[in-house]
PDB file of C-alpha atoms in Angstrom:
ATOM      1  CA  MET O   4     -25.510   9.244  -2.179  1.00 93.00           C
ATOM      2  CA  ILE O   5     -22.914  11.944  -1.481  1.00 96.00           C
ATOM      3  CA  ILE O   6     -19.836  12.068  -3.710  1.00 98.00           C
ATOM      4  CA  THR O   7     -16.784  14.114  -2.718  1.00 98.00           C
ATOM      5  CA  PHE O   8     -13.762  14.726  -4.936  1.00 98.00           C
ATOM      6  CA  TYR O   9     -10.549  14.701  -2.911  1.00 98.00           C
ATOM      7  CA  GLY O  10      -8.174  14.350  -5.858  1.00 98.00           C
ATOM      8  CA  THR O  11      -8.896  15.277  -9.472  1.00 98.00           C
ATOM      9  CA  ARG O  12      -5.450  15.474 -11.070  1.00 98.00           C
ATOM     10  CA  GLY O  13      -3.945  12.787 -13.285  1.00 97.00           C
ATOM     11  CA  SER O  14      -0.423  11.420 -13.645  1.00 97.00           C
ATOM     12  CA  THR O  15       1.356  13.512 -11.019  1.00 98.00           C
ATOM     13  CA  PRO O  16       0.353  16.052  -8.352  1.00 98.00           C
ATOM     14  CA  VAL O  17       0.961  19.749  -9.010  1.00 98.00           C
ATOM     15  CA  CYS O  18       1.224  22.558  -6.475  1.00 95.00           C
ATOM     16  CA  GLU O  19       2.061  25.692  -8.487  1.00 94.00           C
ATOM     17  CA  SER O  20      -0.065  28.793  -8.330  1.00 95.00           C
ATOM     18  CA  GLY O  21      -2.677  28.785 -11.053  1.00 96.00           C
ATOM     19  CA  PHE O  22      -3.584  25.149 -10.425  1.00 97.00           C
ATOM     20  CA  GLN O  23      -5.659  25.520  -7.278  1.00 94.00           C
ATOM     21  CA  GLU O  24      -9.267  25.961  -8.427  1.00 97.00           C
ATOM     22  CA  PHE O  25      -9.461  22.446  -9.831  1.00 98.00           C
ATOM     23  CA  GLY O  26      -6.889  21.020  -7.431  1.00 98.00           C
ATOM     24  CA  GLY O  27      -3.444  19.515  -7.647  1.00 98.00           C
ATOM     25  CA  ASN O  28      -3.885  16.195  -5.824  1.00 98.00           C
ATOM     26  CA  THR O  29      -4.103  12.920  -7.689  1.00 98.00           C
ATOM     27  CA  THR O  30      -7.162  10.726  -7.902  1.00 98.00           C
ATOM     28  CA  CYS O  31      -9.388  10.019  -4.917  1.00 98.00           C
ATOM     29  CA  VAL O  32     -13.209  10.030  -4.757  1.00 98.00           C
ATOM     30  CA  ALA O  33     -15.297   9.212  -1.680  1.00 98.00           C
ATOM     31  CA  VAL O  34     -18.930   8.094  -1.566  1.00 97.00           C
ATOM     32  CA  SER O  35     -20.996   8.253   1.610  1.00 92.00           C
ATOM     33  CA  GLY O  36     -24.632   8.362   2.664  1.00 81.00           C
ATOM     34  CA  GLY O  37     -27.195   5.765   1.863  1.00 50.00           C
ATOM     35  CA  GLU O  38     -29.401   3.668   4.085  1.00 48.00           C
ATOM     36  CA  LYS O  39     -26.651   2.462   6.415  1.00 49.00           C
ATOM     37  CA  GLY O  40     -25.172   5.909   6.708  1.00 52.00           C
ATOM     38  CA  GLU O  41     -21.783   5.604   8.315  1.00 78.00           C
ATOM     39  CA  SER O  42     -19.599   3.463   6.066  1.00 88.00           C
ATOM     40  CA  ILE O  43     -17.611   5.219   3.372  1.00 95.00           C
ATOM     41  CA  LEU O  44     -16.498   3.919  -0.019  1.00 96.00           C
ATOM     42  CA  VAL O  45     -13.274   5.307  -1.472  1.00 98.00           C
ATOM     43  CA  PHE O  46     -12.209   4.988  -5.095  1.00 98.00           C
ATOM     44  CA  ASP O  47      -8.422   5.157  -5.464  1.00 98.00           C
ATOM     45  CA  ALA O  48      -5.735   6.404  -3.101  1.00 98.00           C
ATOM     46  CA  GLY O  49      -3.925   9.183  -4.920  1.00 98.00           C
ATOM     47  CA  THR O  50      -2.515  12.082  -2.916  1.00 98.00           C
ATOM     48  CA  GLY O  51      -6.044  13.402  -2.384  1.00 98.00           C
ATOM     49  CA  ILE O  52      -6.688  10.646   0.143  1.00 98.00           C
ATOM     50  CA  ARG O  53      -4.581  12.548   2.677  1.00 98.00           C
ATOM     51  CA  SER O  54      -7.256  15.254   2.955  1.00 97.00           C
ATOM     52  CA  LEU O  55      -9.969  12.617   3.228  1.00 97.00           C
ATOM     53  CA  GLY O  56      -8.018  10.971   6.028  1.00 97.00           C
ATOM     54  CA  LYS O  57      -7.789  14.209   7.988  1.00 96.00           C
ATOM     55  CA  LYS O  58     -11.577  14.491   7.778  1.00 94.00           C
ATOM     56  CA  LEU O  59     -12.178  10.890   8.838  1.00 94.00           C
ATOM     57  CA  ILE O  60      -9.663  10.609  11.660  1.00 90.00           C
ATOM     58  CA  SER O  61     -12.035  12.036  14.257  1.00 82.00           C
ATOM     59  CA  LYS O  62     -15.107  10.227  12.921  1.00 80.00           C
ATOM     60  CA  LYS O  63     -16.451   7.494  15.183  1.00 78.00           C
ATOM     61  CA  PHE O  64     -17.603   4.425  13.291  1.00 78.00           C
ATOM     62  CA  SER O  65     -20.310   2.247  14.810  1.00 76.00           C
ATOM     63  CA  PRO O  66     -19.766  -1.531  14.908  1.00 70.00           C
ATOM     64  CA  GLY O  67     -20.229  -2.945  11.430  1.00 72.00           C
ATOM     65  CA  ASN O  68     -19.331   0.300   9.693  1.00 84.00           C
ATOM     66  CA  LYS O  69     -15.942   0.755   8.088  1.00 92.00           C
ATOM     67  CA  ILE O  70     -13.877   2.410   5.398  1.00 96.00           C
ATOM     68  CA  TYR O  71     -13.920   0.544   2.092  1.00 96.00           C
ATOM     69  CA  LEU O  72     -11.054   1.287  -0.291  1.00 98.00           C
ATOM     70  CA  THR O  73     -10.947   0.022  -3.861  1.00 97.00           C
ATOM     71  CA  PHE O  74      -8.846   0.762  -6.932  1.00 97.00           C
ATOM     72  CA  SER O  75      -9.425   1.307 -10.627  1.00 97.00           C
ATOM     73  CA  HIS O  76      -5.833   0.073 -11.087  1.00 96.00           C
ATOM     74  CA  PHE O  77      -2.474   0.407  -9.383  1.00 96.00           C
ATOM     75  CA  HIS O  78      -0.542   3.065 -11.267  1.00 97.00           C
ATOM     76  CA  TRP O  79       1.359   5.292  -8.896  1.00 96.00           C
ATOM     77  CA  ASP O  80      -1.003   8.274  -9.077  1.00 98.00           C
ATOM     78  CA  HIS O  81      -3.775   6.014  -7.749  1.00 98.00           C
ATOM     79  CA  ILE O  82      -1.912   4.552  -4.752  1.00 98.00           C
ATOM     80  CA  GLN O  83       0.763   7.078  -3.730  1.00 97.00           C
ATOM     81  CA  GLY O  84      -1.370   8.804  -1.094  1.00 98.00           C
ATOM     82  CA  PHE O  85      -2.094   5.672   0.937  1.00 98.00           C
ATOM     83  CA  PRO O  86       0.962   5.907   3.268  1.00 98.00           C
ATOM     84  CA  PHE O  87      -0.349   9.342   4.346  1.00 98.00           C
ATOM     85  CA  PHE O  88      -3.931   8.188   5.066  1.00 98.00           C
ATOM     86  CA  ALA O  89      -4.335   8.969   8.784  1.00 97.00           C
ATOM     87  CA  PRO O  90      -7.131   6.445   9.595  1.00 96.00           C
ATOM     88  CA  ALA O  91      -4.733   3.658   8.582  1.00 97.00           C
ATOM     89  CA  TYR O  92      -2.738   4.462  11.748  1.00 97.00           C
ATOM     90  CA  ASP O  93      -5.786   4.493  14.042  1.00 95.00           C
ATOM     91  CA  THR O  94      -6.305   1.236  15.930  1.00 94.00           C
ATOM     92  CA  SER O  95     -10.049   1.963  16.235  1.00 91.00           C
ATOM     93  CA  LYS O  96     -10.591   2.031  12.469  1.00 94.00           C
ATOM     94  CA  GLU O  97     -11.521  -0.878  10.215  1.00 94.00           C
ATOM     95  CA  ILE O  98     -10.452  -0.620   6.578  1.00 96.00           C
ATOM     96  CA  GLU O  99     -11.417  -3.183   3.971  1.00 96.00           C
ATOM     97  CA  PHE O 100      -9.382  -3.106   0.764  1.00 97.00           C
ATOM     98  CA  PHE O 101     -11.144  -4.812  -2.102  1.00 96.00           C
ATOM     99  CA  ILE O 102     -10.848  -5.370  -5.812  1.00 96.00           C
ATOM    100  CA  ILE O 103     -13.236  -7.031  -8.235  1.00 95.00           C
ATOM    101  CA  GLY O 104     -12.626  -8.535 -11.650  1.00 93.00           C
ATOM    102  CA  HIS O 105     -12.012 -11.845 -13.386  1.00 87.00           C
ATOM    103  CA  ASP O 106      -8.274 -11.159 -13.740  1.00 86.00           C
ATOM    104  CA  ALA O 107      -7.822  -9.232 -10.484  1.00 85.00           C
ATOM    105  CA  LEU O 108      -4.632  -9.749  -8.517  1.00 85.00           C
ATOM    106  CA  ASP O 109      -4.563 -12.632  -6.068  1.00 86.00           C
ATOM    107  CA  LEU O 110      -4.823 -11.781  -2.378  1.00 80.00           C
ATOM    108  CA  HIS O 111      -1.074 -11.843  -1.665  1.00 85.00           C
ATOM    109  CA  ASP O 112      -0.178  -9.634  -4.625  1.00 93.00           C
ATOM    110  CA  PHE O 113      -2.997  -7.210  -3.787  1.00 94.00           C
ATOM    111  CA  LYS O 114      -1.509  -6.468  -0.391  1.00 94.00           C
ATOM    112  CA  GLU O 115       2.030  -6.458  -1.769  1.00 95.00           C
ATOM    113  CA  VAL O 116       1.303  -3.776  -4.363  1.00 94.00           C
ATOM    114  CA  LEU O 117       0.527  -1.375  -1.509  1.00 96.00           C
ATOM    115  CA  ALA O 118       3.223  -2.715   0.806  1.00 96.00           C
ATOM    116  CA  ARG O 119       6.083  -2.365  -1.685  1.00 96.00           C
ATOM    117  CA  GLN O 120       5.843   1.430  -1.786  1.00 96.00           C
ATOM    118  CA  MET O 121       6.214   1.345   2.018  1.00 97.00           C
ATOM    119  CA  GLU O 122       9.405  -0.725   2.110  1.00 97.00           C
ATOM    120  CA  SER O 123      12.142   0.831   4.244  1.00 96.00           C
ATOM    121  CA  THR O 124      13.961   2.202   1.196  1.00 97.00           C
ATOM    122  CA  TYR O 125      10.983   4.405   0.408  1.00 96.00           C
ATOM    123  CA  PHE O 126       9.048   4.941   3.634  1.00 97.00           C
ATOM    124  CA  PRO O 127       9.799   4.663   7.379  1.00 97.00           C
ATOM    125  CA  ILE O 128       6.699   2.654   8.389  1.00 97.00           C
ATOM    126  CA  ASN O 129       5.816  -0.833   7.198  1.00 97.00           C
ATOM    127  CA  ILE O 130       2.219  -1.528   6.154  1.00 97.00           C
ATOM    128  CA  ASP O 131       1.877  -4.161   8.887  1.00 96.00           C
ATOM    129  CA  ASP O 132       2.826  -1.594  11.541  1.00 97.00           C
ATOM    130  CA  MET O 133       0.268   1.052  10.600  1.00 98.00           C
ATOM    131  CA  GLY O 134      -2.234   0.121  13.295  1.00 96.00           C
ATOM    132  CA  ALA O 135      -5.743  -0.013  11.812  1.00 96.00           C
ATOM    133  CA  ASN O 136      -7.563  -3.312  11.363  1.00 96.00           C
ATOM    134  CA  PHE O 137      -7.010  -4.189   7.686  1.00 97.00           C
ATOM    135  CA  THR O 138      -8.778  -6.820   5.623  1.00 96.00           C
ATOM    136  CA  PHE O 139      -8.086  -7.582   1.964  1.00 96.00           C
ATOM    137  CA  THR O 140     -10.750  -9.037  -0.321  1.00 95.00           C
ATOM    138  CA  VAL O 141     -10.489 -10.187  -3.934  1.00 94.00           C
ATOM    139  CA  ASN O 142     -13.599 -11.154  -5.907  1.00 94.00           C
ATOM    140  CA  LYS O 143     -12.914 -12.768  -9.275  1.00 92.00           C
ATOM    141  CA  GLY O 144     -16.423 -12.101 -10.553  1.00 91.00           C
ATOM    142  CA  ASN O 145     -17.712  -8.824 -11.966  1.00 94.00           C
ATOM    143  CA  LYS O 146     -20.529  -8.079  -9.508  1.00 93.00           C
ATOM    144  CA  VAL O 147     -20.825  -7.978  -5.705  1.00 93.00           C
ATOM    145  CA  THR O 148     -23.387  -6.925  -3.142  1.00 91.00           C
ATOM    146  CA  PHE O 149     -22.061  -3.966  -1.230  1.00 85.00           C
ATOM    147  CA  ASP O 150     -23.378  -2.361   1.968  1.00 79.00           C
ATOM    148  CA  GLY O 151     -26.997  -2.447   0.891  1.00 78.00           C
ATOM    149  CA  GLY O 152     -26.240  -1.819  -2.774  1.00 88.00           C
ATOM    150  CA  GLN O 153     -24.500  -3.445  -5.711  1.00 96.00           C
ATOM    151  CA  ILE O 154     -21.148  -2.878  -7.414  1.00 97.00           C
ATOM    152  CA  THR O 155     -20.432  -4.056 -10.961  1.00 98.00           C
ATOM    153  CA  VAL O 156     -17.070  -3.685 -12.698  1.00 98.00           C
ATOM    154  CA  ASN O 157     -16.026  -3.448 -16.320  1.00 97.00           C
ATOM    155  CA  LYS O 158     -12.464  -3.793 -17.581  1.00 96.00           C
ATOM    156  CA  HIS O 159     -11.497  -1.161 -20.125  1.00 96.00           C
ATOM    157  CA  THR O 160      -8.441  -0.228 -22.152  1.00 96.00           C
ATOM    158  CA  HIS O 161      -5.495   1.296 -20.289  1.00 97.00           C
ATOM    159  CA  PRO O 162      -1.816   0.286 -20.168  1.00 96.00           C
ATOM    160  CA  GLY O 163      -1.768  -2.593 -17.687  1.00 94.00           C
ATOM    161  CA  GLY O 164      -5.570  -2.628 -17.553  1.00 94.00           C
ATOM    162  CA  ALA O 165      -8.069  -0.689 -15.443  1.00 96.00           C
ATOM    163  CA  TYR O 166     -11.618  -1.171 -14.183  1.00 97.00           C
ATOM    164  CA  GLY O 167     -14.669   1.039 -14.155  1.00 98.00           C
ATOM    165  CA  TYR O 168     -17.085   0.754 -11.223  1.00 98.00           C
ATOM    166  CA  ARG O 169     -20.873   1.009 -11.298  1.00 98.00           C
ATOM    167  CA  LEU O 170     -22.437   1.566  -7.881  1.00 97.00           C
ATOM    168  CA  GLU O 171     -26.205   1.112  -7.541  1.00 97.00           C
ATOM    169  CA  ALA O 172     -27.626   2.093  -4.154  1.00 93.00           C
ATOM    170  CA  ASP O 173     -30.744   3.826  -2.836  1.00 89.00           C
ATOM    171  CA  LYS O 174     -32.262   3.754  -6.343  1.00 93.00           C
ATOM    172  CA  LYS O 175     -29.372   5.839  -7.697  1.00 96.00           C
ATOM    173  CA  VAL O 176     -26.503   4.925 -10.012  1.00 98.00           C
ATOM    174  CA  LEU O 177     -22.934   6.267  -9.951  1.00 98.00           C
ATOM    175  CA  VAL O 178     -20.353   5.198 -12.525  1.00 98.00           C
ATOM    176  CA  TYR O 179     -16.650   5.816 -11.914  1.00 98.00           C
ATOM    177  CA  CYS O 180     -14.702   5.392 -15.140  1.00 98.00           C
ATOM    178  CA  THR O 181     -11.227   6.872 -15.133  1.00 97.00           C
ATOM    179  CA  ASP O 182      -7.983   6.025 -16.953  1.00 98.00           C
ATOM    180  CA  ILE O 183      -9.749   4.823 -20.065  1.00 98.00           C
ATOM    181  CA  GLU O 184      -8.736   4.947 -23.726  1.00 98.00           C
ATOM    182  CA  HIS O 185     -11.496   4.401 -26.255  1.00 97.00           C
ATOM    183  CA  GLY O 186      -9.413   4.082 -29.382  1.00 87.00           C
ATOM    184  CA  GLU O 187     -10.520   5.118 -32.847  1.00 88.00           C
ATOM    185  CA  SER O 188     -14.168   4.646 -31.862  1.00 95.00           C
ATOM    186  CA  LEU O 189     -15.957   4.636 -28.529  1.00 97.00           C
ATOM    187  CA  ASP O 190     -15.893   1.422 -26.510  1.00 97.00           C
ATOM    188  CA  GLN O 191     -19.463   0.133 -26.793  1.00 97.00           C
ATOM    189  CA  LYS O 192     -19.056  -1.965 -23.629  1.00 97.00           C
ATOM    190  CA  VAL O 193     -18.314   1.208 -21.692  1.00 98.00           C
ATOM    191  CA  ILE O 194     -21.416   2.914 -23.070  1.00 98.00           C
ATOM    192  CA  GLU O 195     -23.577  -0.025 -22.023  1.00 98.00           C
ATOM    193  CA  PHE O 196     -21.874  -0.122 -18.627  1.00 98.00           C
ATOM    194  CA  CYS O 197     -22.706   3.558 -18.040  1.00 98.00           C
ATOM    195  CA  LYS O 198     -26.296   3.316 -19.290  1.00 98.00           C
ATOM    196  CA  ASN O 199     -28.808   5.599 -17.516  1.00 98.00           C
ATOM    197  CA  ALA O 200     -26.472   6.530 -14.656  1.00 98.00           C
ATOM    198  CA  ASP O 201     -27.457   9.478 -12.490  1.00 98.00           C
ATOM    199  CA  LEU O 202     -23.830  10.586 -12.391  1.00 98.00           C
ATOM    200  CA  LEU O 203     -20.854   9.573 -14.513  1.00 98.00           C
ATOM    201  CA  ILE O 204     -17.291  10.417 -13.497  1.00 98.00           C
ATOM    202  CA  HIS O 205     -15.203   9.996 -16.655  1.00 98.00           C
ATOM    203  CA  ASP O 206     -11.565  10.508 -17.564  1.00 98.00           C
ATOM    204  CA  ALA O 207     -11.036  13.567 -19.791  1.00 98.00           C
ATOM    205  CA  GLN O 208      -7.327  14.252 -19.527  1.00 98.00           C
ATOM    206  CA  TYR O 209      -6.957  15.581 -23.063  1.00 98.00           C
ATOM    207  CA  THR O 210      -8.512  17.943 -25.531  1.00 98.00           C
ATOM    208  CA  PRO O 211      -9.514  16.349 -28.844  1.00 97.00           C
ATOM    209  CA  GLU O 212      -6.441  17.944 -30.438  1.00 97.00           C
ATOM    210  CA  GLU O 213      -4.068  16.614 -27.759  1.00 98.00           C
ATOM    211  CA  LEU O 214      -5.485  13.115 -28.055  1.00 97.00           C
ATOM    212  CA  LEU O 215      -4.263  12.863 -31.646  1.00 95.00           C
ATOM    213  CA  ASN O 216      -0.672  12.803 -30.393  1.00 95.00           C
ATOM    214  CA  ARG O 217      -1.311  10.682 -27.306  1.00 96.00           C
ATOM    215  CA  ARG O 218      -2.695   7.460 -28.680  1.00 94.00           C
ATOM    216  CA  GLY O 219      -1.700   4.562 -26.453  1.00 95.00           C
ATOM    217  CA  TRP O 220      -1.285   6.726 -23.360  1.00 97.00           C
ATOM    218  CA  GLY O 221      -4.469   5.326 -21.839  1.00 97.00           C
ATOM    219  CA  HIS O 222      -6.758   8.359 -21.519  1.00 98.00           C
ATOM    220  CA  SER O 223      -9.742  10.090 -23.125  1.00 98.00           C
ATOM    221  CA  SER O 224     -10.628  13.491 -24.493  1.00 98.00           C
ATOM    222  CA  TRP O 225     -13.489  15.562 -23.132  1.00 98.00           C
ATOM    223  CA  GLU O 226     -15.218  15.128 -26.479  1.00 98.00           C
ATOM    224  CA  GLN O 227     -15.197  11.329 -26.083  1.00 98.00           C
ATOM    225  CA  ALA O 228     -16.454  11.550 -22.490  1.00 98.00           C
ATOM    226  CA  ILE O 229     -19.381  13.725 -23.564  1.00 98.00           C
ATOM    227  CA  GLU O 230     -20.244  11.379 -26.400  1.00 98.00           C
ATOM    228  CA  VAL O 231     -20.340   8.469 -23.937  1.00 98.00           C
ATOM    229  CA  ALA O 232     -22.655  10.529 -21.704  1.00 98.00           C
ATOM    230  CA  LYS O 233     -24.975  11.313 -24.601  1.00 98.00           C
ATOM    231  CA  ARG O 234     -25.214   7.746 -25.863  1.00 98.00           C
ATOM    232  CA  ALA O 235     -25.606   6.318 -22.365  1.00 98.00           C
ATOM    233  CA  ASN O 236     -28.326   8.795 -21.337  1.00 98.00           C
ATOM    234  CA  ILE O 237     -26.338  10.195 -18.418  1.00 98.00           C
ATOM    235  CA  LYS O 238     -27.980  12.794 -16.183  1.00 98.00           C
ATOM    236  CA  GLN O 239     -24.807  14.481 -14.849  1.00 98.00           C
ATOM    237  CA  LEU O 240     -21.241  14.237 -16.138  1.00 98.00           C
ATOM    238  CA  TYR O 241     -18.114  15.115 -14.153  1.00 98.00           C
ATOM    239  CA  LEU O 242     -14.802  15.112 -15.988  1.00 98.00           C
ATOM    240  CA  THR O 243     -11.652  14.278 -14.051  1.00 98.00           C
ATOM    241  CA  HIS O 244      -8.002  13.145 -14.204  1.00 98.00           C
ATOM    242  CA  HIS O 245      -6.953  16.621 -15.305  1.00 98.00           C
ATOM    243  CA  ASP O 246      -3.628  16.812 -17.090  1.00 98.00           C
ATOM    244  CA  PRO O 247      -0.841  18.205 -14.857  1.00 98.00           C
ATOM    245  CA  ASP O 248      -0.010  20.768 -17.571  1.00 98.00           C
ATOM    246  CA  HIS O 249      -3.557  22.173 -17.654  1.00 98.00           C
ATOM    247  CA  ASP O 250      -3.846  25.156 -15.320  1.00 98.00           C
ATOM    248  CA  ASP O 251      -7.044  26.766 -14.019  1.00 98.00           C
ATOM    249  CA  GLU O 252      -7.375  29.135 -16.959  1.00 98.00           C
ATOM    250  CA  PHE O 253      -7.047  26.230 -19.394  1.00 98.00           C
ATOM    251  CA  LEU O 254      -9.572  24.077 -17.520  1.00 98.00           C
ATOM    252  CA  LEU O 255     -12.108  26.889 -17.151  1.00 98.00           C
ATOM    253  CA  LYS O 256     -12.028  27.346 -20.916  1.00 98.00           C
ATOM    254  CA  MET O 257     -12.344  23.581 -21.387  1.00 98.00           C
ATOM    255  CA  GLU O 258     -15.379  23.496 -19.093  1.00 98.00           C
ATOM    256  CA  GLN O 259     -17.052  26.268 -21.088  1.00 98.00           C
ATOM    257  CA  ASP O 260     -16.416  24.353 -24.322  1.00 98.00           C
ATOM    258  CA  CYS O 261     -17.854  21.190 -22.777  1.00 98.00           C
ATOM    259  CA  GLN O 262     -21.008  22.897 -21.529  1.00 98.00           C
ATOM    260  CA  LYS O 263     -21.759  24.237 -24.985  1.00 98.00           C
ATOM    261  CA  VAL O 264     -22.039  20.619 -26.111  1.00 97.00           C
ATOM    262  CA  PHE O 265     -23.476  19.003 -22.962  1.00 98.00           C
ATOM    263  CA  PRO O 266     -24.885  21.566 -20.501  1.00 98.00           C
ATOM    264  CA  ASN O 267     -25.000  19.271 -17.466  1.00 98.00           C
ATOM    265  CA  CYS O 268     -21.247  18.678 -17.626  1.00 98.00           C
ATOM    266  CA  PHE O 269     -18.635  19.926 -15.151  1.00 98.00           C
ATOM    267  CA  LEU O 270     -14.926  19.586 -14.595  1.00 98.00           C
ATOM    268  CA  ALA O 271     -14.422  18.085 -11.149  1.00 98.00           C
ATOM    269  CA  ARG O 272     -12.889  20.372  -8.538  1.00 98.00           C
ATOM    270  CA  GLU O 273     -10.951  19.197  -5.519  1.00 98.00           C
ATOM    271  CA  GLY O 274     -13.194  19.398  -2.433  1.00 98.00           C
ATOM    272  CA  GLN O 275     -16.372  19.513  -4.497  1.00 98.00           C
ATOM    273  CA  VAL O 276     -19.383  17.700  -3.034  1.00 98.00           C
ATOM    274  CA  VAL O 277     -22.162  16.360  -5.276  1.00 98.00           C
ATOM    275  CA  THR O 278     -25.384  14.849  -3.959  1.00 96.00           C
ATOM    276  CA  VAL O 279     -27.249  12.338  -6.080  1.00 95.00           C
TER     277      VAL O 279
END
């Protein structure tokens, strides 16, 4: 299982100097590898998906292999890169959009949430004119078989709701858990959901001090993320959804503070590749 971070920033992209080591693009994580090899699973379509698209545009997919794109939720920083995803304009590419969850959008609304940001007022190309072969799938359960593995979802607290994803494939476990607010105490369902994962990607937008003034904003502190990792027996922890006001110097210091508490913890960097 090969995990690549294409977007690690939360809320809004940033491009100033001093923000480049950890990256300025909003959320996008790609997973590849495994027994079938050629398909790729993409979590979220923030502005980071543009770089992923440039990498994939020349890739030849064998019959039966495709790009799978799913979403933790549909806030703008998780969908705004999709109109700039080059494979979506390639008639040879197959892209399956899917969501899982008992209260997931219905099929029509799922497509519409992506299509609305591409209406003529906002963008010159309609979603139906992009060119690739699109399919949209909604599963109202909480578990599906996926490309030789299994995906389970868990709804957690975030304004408007958001889902964490647990991918089990090739005897490895990846949990993707961003845009989550634990509240006054840690969400025990999230801890159970993350149990014994080889790698946990967890929201850590705030410091513990910042979190005190940001209750209800829908995010976690690095301290909470580490506590989840400890209680869930996580092997590796990658913190993401970096605040747009946190520059490289700030995040480097945060990473050092985190590693004092949980040594196998890292702040995700744009372009970083992790093999599990």
